[in-house]
CSV table of C-alpha atoms and ligand atoms in Angstrom, one decimal:
chain,number,residue,atom,x,y,z
A,1,UNK,CA,0.1,0.1,0.0
A,2,UNK,CA,2.8,2.5,1.0
A,3,UNK,CA,4.5,1.6,-2.3
A,4,UNK,CA,1.4,2.6,-4.2
A,5,UNK,CA,1.0,5.9,-2.3
A,6,UNK,CA,4.8,6.7,-2.9
A,7,UNK,CA,4.1,6.2,-6.7
A,8,UNK,CA,1.4,8.8,-6.4
A,9,UNK,CA,3.7,11.8,-5.2
A,10,UNK,CA,3.5,10.6,-1.6
A,11,UNK,CA,-0.3,11.4,-1.2
A,12,UNK,CA,-3.2,9.2,-2.3
A,13,UNK,CA,-7.1,9.1,-1.8
A,14,UNK,CA,-8.3,6.4,0.4
A,15,UNK,CA,-10.9,5.3,-2.3
A,16,UNK,CA,-8.2,4.9,-5.0
A,17,UNK,CA,-6.5,2.3,-2.6
A,18,UNK,CA,-10.0,0.6,-1.9
A,19,UNK,CA,-10.5,0.5,-5.8
A,20,UNK,CA,-7.0,-1.1,-6.0
A,21,UNK,CA,-8.0,-4.0,-3.7
A,22,UNK,CA,-7.0,-2.7,-0.2
A,23,UNK,CA,-9.8,-3.2,2.4
A,24,UNK,CA,-10.9,-0.6,5.0
A,25,UNK,CA,-9.2,-3.0,7.7
A,26,UNK,CA,-6.1,-2.8,5.8
A,27,UNK,CA,-5.9,1.0,5.6
A,28,UNK,CA,-6.8,1.1,9.3
A,29,UNK,CA,-3.9,-1.5,10.3
A,30,UNK,CA,-1.6,0.3,7.9
A,31,UNK,CA,-2.3,3.7,9.6
A,32,UNK,CA,-1.7,2.3,13.1
A,33,UNK,CA,1.5,0.5,12.3
A,34,UNK,CA,2.6,3.9,10.8
A,35,UNK,CA,3.2,2.5,7.4
A,36,UNK,CA,0.7,5.2,6.1
A,37,UNK,CA,-0.1,8.5,7.7
A,38,UNK,CA,-3.8,10.0,7.7
A,39,UNK,CA,-3.7,13.5,6.2
A,40,UNK,CA,-7.6,13.9,6.5
A,41,UNK,CA,-10.6,12.1,6.0
A,42,UNK,CA,-9.9,9.7,2.9
A,43,UNK,CA,-6.4,11.2,2.2
A,44,UNK,CA,-3.3,9.4,3.3
A,45,UNK,CA,0.4,9.7,3.0
A,46,UNK,CA,3.7,7.9,3.0
A,47,UNK,CA,6.0,8.9,5.8
A,48,UNK,CA,8.9,10.8,4.2
A,49,UNK,CA,6.6,12.7,2.0
A,50,UNK,CA,7.9,16.4,2.3
A,51,UNK,CA,5.8,18.2,5.1
A,52,UNK,CA,4.8,21.3,2.7
A,53,UNK,CA,3.3,18.6,0.1
A,54,UNK,CA,1.4,17.0,3.2
A,55,UNK,CA,0.2,20.2,4.4
A,56,UNK,CA,-1.1,21.1,0.8
A,57,UNK,CA,-2.8,17.9,0.8
A,58,UNK,CA,-4.4,18.7,4.2
A,59,UNK,CA,-5.5,22.2,2.7
A,60,UNK,CA,-7.0,20.4,-0.2
A,61,UNK,CA,-4.6,20.5,-3.0
A,62,UNK,CA,-1.1,20.9,-4.7
A,63,UNK,CA,1.6,22.8,-3.5
A,64,UNK,CA,1.8,25.6,-6.0
A,65,UNK,CA,3.0,29.1,-6.9
A,66,UNK,CA,6.1,30.3,-4.7
A,67,UNK,CA,5.9,27.1,-2.6
A,68,UNK,CA,6.1,24.8,-5.6
A,69,UNK,CA,8.9,26.8,-7.2
A,70,UNK,CA,10.9,26.7,-4.0
A,71,UNK,CA,10.5,23.0,-3.7
A,72,UNK,CA,12.1,22.7,-7.1
A,73,UNK,CA,15.0,25.0,-6.0
A,74,UNK,CA,14.0,28.0,-8.1
A,75,UNK,CA,14.7,31.5,-6.5
A,76,UNK,CA,11.8,33.0,-5.2
A,77,UNK,CA,11.6,36.8,-4.0
A,78,UNK,CA,10.2,37.3,-0.5
A,79,UNK,CA,9.7,35.2,2.5
A,80,UNK,CA,8.1,31.7,2.6
A,81,UNK,CA,5.8,32.0,5.7
A,82,UNK,CA,2.9,31.0,3.6
A,83,UNK,CA,2.3,27.9,1.8
A,84,UNK,CA,0.8,28.4,-1.7
A,85,UNK,CA,-1.9,25.9,-2.5
A,86,UNK,CA,-3.6,25.2,-5.9
A,87,UNK,CA,-7.0,23.6,-5.2
A,88,UNK,CA,-8.5,24.1,-8.7
A,89,UNK,CA,-11.2,26.0,-10.0
A,90,UNK,CA,-13.9,24.0,-8.2
A,91,UNK,CA,-11.7,22.6,-5.3
A,92,UNK,CA,-12.6,22.7,-1.9
A,93,UNK,CA,-10.6,24.0,0.9
A,94,UNK,CA,-10.2,22.0,4.2
A,95,UNK,CA,-9.4,23.3,7.8
A,96,UNK,CA,-6.3,22.1,9.1
A,97,UNK,CA,-3.9,22.8,12.2
A,98,UNK,CA,-1.6,26.0,11.5
A,99,UNK,CA,-3.1,27.0,8.3
A,100,UNK,CA,-1.6,30.0,6.8
A,101,UNK,CA,-2.0,29.1,3.2
A,102,UNK,CA,-2.7,31.4,0.1
A,103,UNK,CA,-5.1,29.5,-1.7
A,104,UNK,CA,-4.8,29.4,-5.6
A,105,UNK,CA,-8.2,28.6,-7.7
A,106,UNK,CA,-7.0,29.1,-11.3
A,107,UNK,CA,-8.6,26.7,-13.9
A,108,UNK,CA,-8.2,23.0,-13.9
A,109,UNK,CA,-8.8,20.2,-11.6
A,110,UNK,CA,-6.0,20.0,-8.9
A,111,UNK,CA,-4.8,16.4,-7.4
A,112,UNK,CA,-2.0,16.2,-4.9
A,113,UNK,CA,1.7,16.8,-4.9
A,114,UNK,CA,3.5,19.6,-6.9
A,115,UNK,CA,2.2,21.8,-9.6
A,116,UNK,CA,4.3,21.9,-12.7
A,117,UNK,CA,7.0,24.8,-13.4
A,118,UNK,CA,4.7,26.3,-16.1
A,119,UNK,CA,1.7,26.5,-13.9
A,120,UNK,CA,3.6,27.4,-10.8
A,121,UNK,CA,5.3,30.4,-12.7
A,122,UNK,CA,1.9,31.8,-14.1
A,123,UNK,CA,0.5,31.5,-10.6
A,124,UNK,CA,3.5,33.4,-9.1
A,125,UNK,CA,3.1,36.4,-11.7
A,126,UNK,CA,-0.6,36.9,-10.6
A,127,UNK,CA,0.2,36.3,-6.9
A,128,UNK,CA,3.4,38.0,-6.2
A,129,UNK,CA,3.9,40.4,-9.5
A,130,UNK,CA,6.4,41.3,-12.1
A,131,UNK,CA,9.5,41.2,-10.2
A,132,UNK,CA,9.2,37.9,-8.3
A,133,UNK,CA,7.9,36.5,-11.3
A,134,UNK,CA,10.7,37.6,-13.6
A,135,UNK,CA,13.5,36.5,-11.0
A,136,UNK,CA,12.1,33.1,-10.6
A,137,UNK,CA,11.5,32.7,-14.4
A,138,UNK,CA,15.0,33.4,-15.1
A,139,UNK,CA,16.2,31.2,-12.2
A,140,UNK,CA,14.0,28.3,-13.7
A,141,UNK,CA,15.4,28.8,-17.2
A,142,UNK,CA,19.0,28.7,-15.8
A,143,UNK,CA,18.2,25.7,-13.9
A,144,UNK,CA,17.3,23.9,-17.1
A,145,UNK,CA,13.6,23.8,-16.0
A,146,UNK,CA,12.1,25.6,-18.8
A,147,UNK,CA,12.4,24.6,-22.6
A,148,UNK,CA,11.5,26.7,-25.5
A,149,UNK,CA,7.8,25.1,-25.4
A,150,UNK,CA,7.7,25.6,-21.8
A,151,UNK,CA,8.7,29.4,-22.1
A,152,UNK,CA,6.1,30.1,-24.7
A,153,UNK,CA,3.4,28.2,-22.6
A,154,UNK,CA,4.3,30.6,-19.7
A,155,UNK,CA,4.2,33.5,-21.7
A,156,UNK,CA,0.8,32.6,-23.1
A,157,UNK,CA,-0.6,32.2,-19.5
A,158,UNK,CA,0.4,35.5,-18.4
A,159,UNK,CA,-1.9,38.7,-18.7
A,160,UNK,CA,-0.9,40.7,-21.7
A,161,UNK,CA,0.8,43.4,-19.8
A,162,UNK,CA,3.3,41.0,-18.2
A,163,UNK,CA,4.4,39.0,-21.3
A,164,UNK,CA,7.4,41.6,-22.1
A,165,UNK,CA,9.1,40.1,-19.2
A,166,UNK,CA,9.5,36.6,-20.8
A,167,UNK,CA,10.7,38.5,-23.9
A,168,UNK,CA,13.5,40.3,-22.1
A,169,UNK,CA,14.4,37.1,-19.8
A,170,UNK,CA,17.7,35.5,-20.2
A,171,UNK,CA,19.2,32.2,-18.9
A,172,UNK,CA,22.2,33.4,-17.7
A,173,UNK,CA,21.8,35.6,-14.5
A,174,UNK,CA,23.8,34.4,-11.6
A,175,UNK,CA,21.2,35.2,-8.8
A,176,UNK,CA,17.4,36.4,-8.4
A,177,UNK,CA,19.1,39.6,-7.1
A,178,UNK,CA,20.7,40.2,-10.5
A,179,UNK,CA,17.4,39.6,-12.4
A,180,UNK,CA,15.7,42.2,-10.1
A,181,UNK,CA,18.7,44.6,-10.5
A,182,UNK,CA,18.3,44.2,-14.4
A,183,UNK,CA,14.5,44.4,-14.7
A,184,UNK,CA,14.6,47.7,-12.5
A,185,UNK,CA,17.2,49.5,-14.7
A,186,UNK,CA,15.6,48.4,-17.7
A,187,UNK,CA,12.4,50.1,-16.5
A,188,UNK,CA,14.5,53.1,-15.8
A,189,UNK,CA,15.7,53.2,-19.2
A,190,UNK,CA,19.3,52.4,-18.3
A,191,UNK,CA,20.8,50.2,-21.0
A,192,UNK,CA,23.0,47.6,-19.5
A,193,UNK,CA,25.1,44.7,-20.7
A,194,UNK,CA,25.0,41.4,-18.9
A,195,UNK,CA,27.8,39.1,-18.0
A,196,UNK,CA,30.7,40.9,-19.6
A,197,UNK,CA,34.4,39.6,-19.8
A,198,UNK,CA,36.8,42.1,-18.7
A,199,UNK,CA,40.5,41.6,-19.1
A,200,UNK,CA,42.4,40.8,-15.9
A,201,UNK,CA,39.2,40.9,-14.1
A,202,UNK,CA,36.9,38.1,-15.4
A,203,UNK,CA,33.2,38.1,-15.9
A,204,UNK,CA,31.2,40.9,-14.1
A,205,UNK,CA,27.6,40.9,-13.8
A,206,UNK,CA,26.7,44.0,-15.7
A,207,UNK,CA,28.5,46.9,-17.6
A,208,UNK,CA,27.0,50.2,-18.3
A,209,UNK,CA,28.3,52.5,-21.0
A,210,UNK,CA,31.7,50.6,-21.2
A,211,UNK,CA,32.9,52.4,-18.0
A,212,UNK,CA,30.7,51.3,-15.1
A,213,UNK,CA,30.6,47.7,-13.6
A,214,UNK,CA,27.6,46.7,-11.7
A,215,UNK,CA,27.9,43.5,-9.3
A,216,UNK,CA,24.7,42.2,-7.6
A,217,UNK,CA,25.8,40.0,-4.7
A,218,UNK,CA,23.5,37.3,-3.7
A,219,UNK,CA,25.7,35.6,-1.4
A,220,UNK,CA,25.1,35.5,2.1
A,221,UNK,CA,26.9,37.3,4.9
A,222,UNK,CA,29.6,34.3,5.6
A,223,UNK,CA,30.2,33.4,2.0
A,224,UNK,CA,30.6,37.1,1.3
A,225,UNK,CA,33.3,37.5,4.2
A,226,UNK,CA,35.3,34.5,2.8
A,227,UNK,CA,35.3,36.2,-0.8
A,228,UNK,CA,36.0,39.4,0.4
A,229,UNK,CA,39.6,39.7,-0.5
A,230,UNK,CA,39.0,38.4,-4.0
A,231,UNK,CA,36.4,41.1,-4.7
A,232,UNK,CA,38.7,43.8,-3.5
A,233,UNK,CA,41.3,42.5,-5.9
A,234,UNK,CA,38.7,42.3,-8.5
A,235,UNK,CA,37.7,46.0,-8.0
A,236,UNK,CA,41.4,47.1,-7.9
A,237,UNK,CA,42.0,45.4,-11.2
A,238,UNK,CA,39.1,46.9,-12.8
A,239,UNK,CA,40.0,50.3,-11.5
A,240,UNK,CA,43.3,50.0,-13.1
A,241,UNK,CA,41.8,49.2,-16.3
A,242,UNK,CA,39.8,52.3,-16.1
A,243,UNK,CA,36.5,51.1,-14.8
A,244,UNK,CA,34.6,51.6,-11.7
A,245,UNK,CA,32.7,49.1,-9.8
A,246,UNK,CA,29.5,49.3,-7.7
A,247,UNK,CA,28.5,46.5,-5.6
A,248,UNK,CA,25.1,46.0,-4.2
A,249,UNK,CA,23.7,43.2,-1.9
A,250,UNK,CA,20.2,41.9,-1.1
A,251,UNK,CA,19.6,44.4,1.6
A,252,UNK,CA,20.5,47.4,-0.6
A,253,UNK,CA,18.7,46.1,-3.6
A,254,UNK,CA,15.7,44.9,-1.7
A,255,UNK,CA,15.4,47.2,0.8
A,256,UNK,CA,17.0,50.5,-0.1
A,257,UNK,CA,16.7,50.6,-3.7
A,258,UNK,CA,16.7,54.5,-3.8
A,259,UNK,CA,20.3,54.4,-2.6
A,260,UNK,CA,21.5,51.9,-5.3
A,261,UNK,CA,19.5,54.0,-8.1
A,262,UNK,CA,21.2,57.3,-7.1
A,263,UNK,CA,24.6,55.9,-7.0
A,264,UNK,CA,24.2,54.3,-10.3
A,265,UNK,CA,22.7,57.4,-11.6
A,266,UNK,CA,25.3,59.9,-10.2
A,267,UNK,CA,28.3,57.6,-11.6
A,268,UNK,CA,26.7,57.9,-15.1
A,269,UNK,CA,26.2,61.7,-14.7
A,270,UNK,CA,30.0,62.1,-13.9
A,271,UNK,CA,30.8,59.9,-16.8
A,272,UNK,CA,28.7,61.7,-19.1
A,273,UNK,CA,30.1,64.9,-17.9
A,274,UNK,CA,33.8,63.9,-18.6
A,275,UNK,CA,32.9,62.7,-21.9
A,276,UNK,CA,31.1,65.9,-22.5
A,277,UNK,CA,34.0,67.9,-21.5
A,278,UNK,CA,36.6,65.7,-23.5
A,279,UNK,CA,34.3,66.2,-26.7
A,280,UNK,CA,34.2,70.1,-26.4
A,281,UNK,CA,31.1,72.2,-25.9
A,282,UNK,CA,28.0,71.6,-27.6
A,283,UNK,CA,27.7,67.7,-26.7
A,284,UNK,CA,24.4,67.0,-25.2
A,285,UNK,CA,24.3,63.8,-23.3
A,286,UNK,CA,21.2,62.8,-21.0
A,287,UNK,CA,20.9,60.2,-18.5
A,288,UNK,CA,17.3,59.4,-18.0
B,1,ZN,ZN1,-4.1,25.7,4.8
B,2,ZN,ZN1,0.5,32.6,-4.9
């Protein structure tokens, strides 16, 4: 019985087990012996099924949206305090202990387990907005979870005003933070080139106007400390080659965006003034 359940993403309806030949007495015995967990009336799981999948089944459906993407290793902006559960367009929500779930009702019939990447991304776009979607989309693409057909499917599932996000997405962003930085600057009318090789420095996240290097540091505090010397070497080499580097971490980009933007704009204004002086009077350069 447990074997049958584990083939069904860890969760199965009691009536499917009964239809497959188990008796009610078998089921009761299996639950008593701990071979099978009772999730709620008529729904069972095998021990070892991931807790979020069991909670989603208790709530009435499949792990979806941000939660399904996280479960697949995709970078998702924001906290994970809430479980996102898809119960289908006509599904029913069940009360369960500690429920703080966000319920998704989009079209279709849900089962148990985990929704697919395409549906989860479309759900995320509606649930968490452009930036969260864009970063997760680029992350899923980089992880090899989205082939061309899947990307087109996601695009078709979005509302018209969000489809351009798929069109500007790339598969080479190192972190979700990098995706968000790029999206915000594009929206600000700043043209930047991603993943540029600089002689003596290596690959940098972004280059603007051929002089300003931007690095989005998605590492946590510990990893960053260990790499600090390497960063300083890179910055010194970049400076020697005539570049300037600005580095931003998660806290700055997510919680103090105005500081980031002002730093970038000020540097670009300086650069354009310098070019203007070199080129002589009458050269008008504009940073939007
Ligand atoms: Zn719930
Ligand atoms: Zn959601």
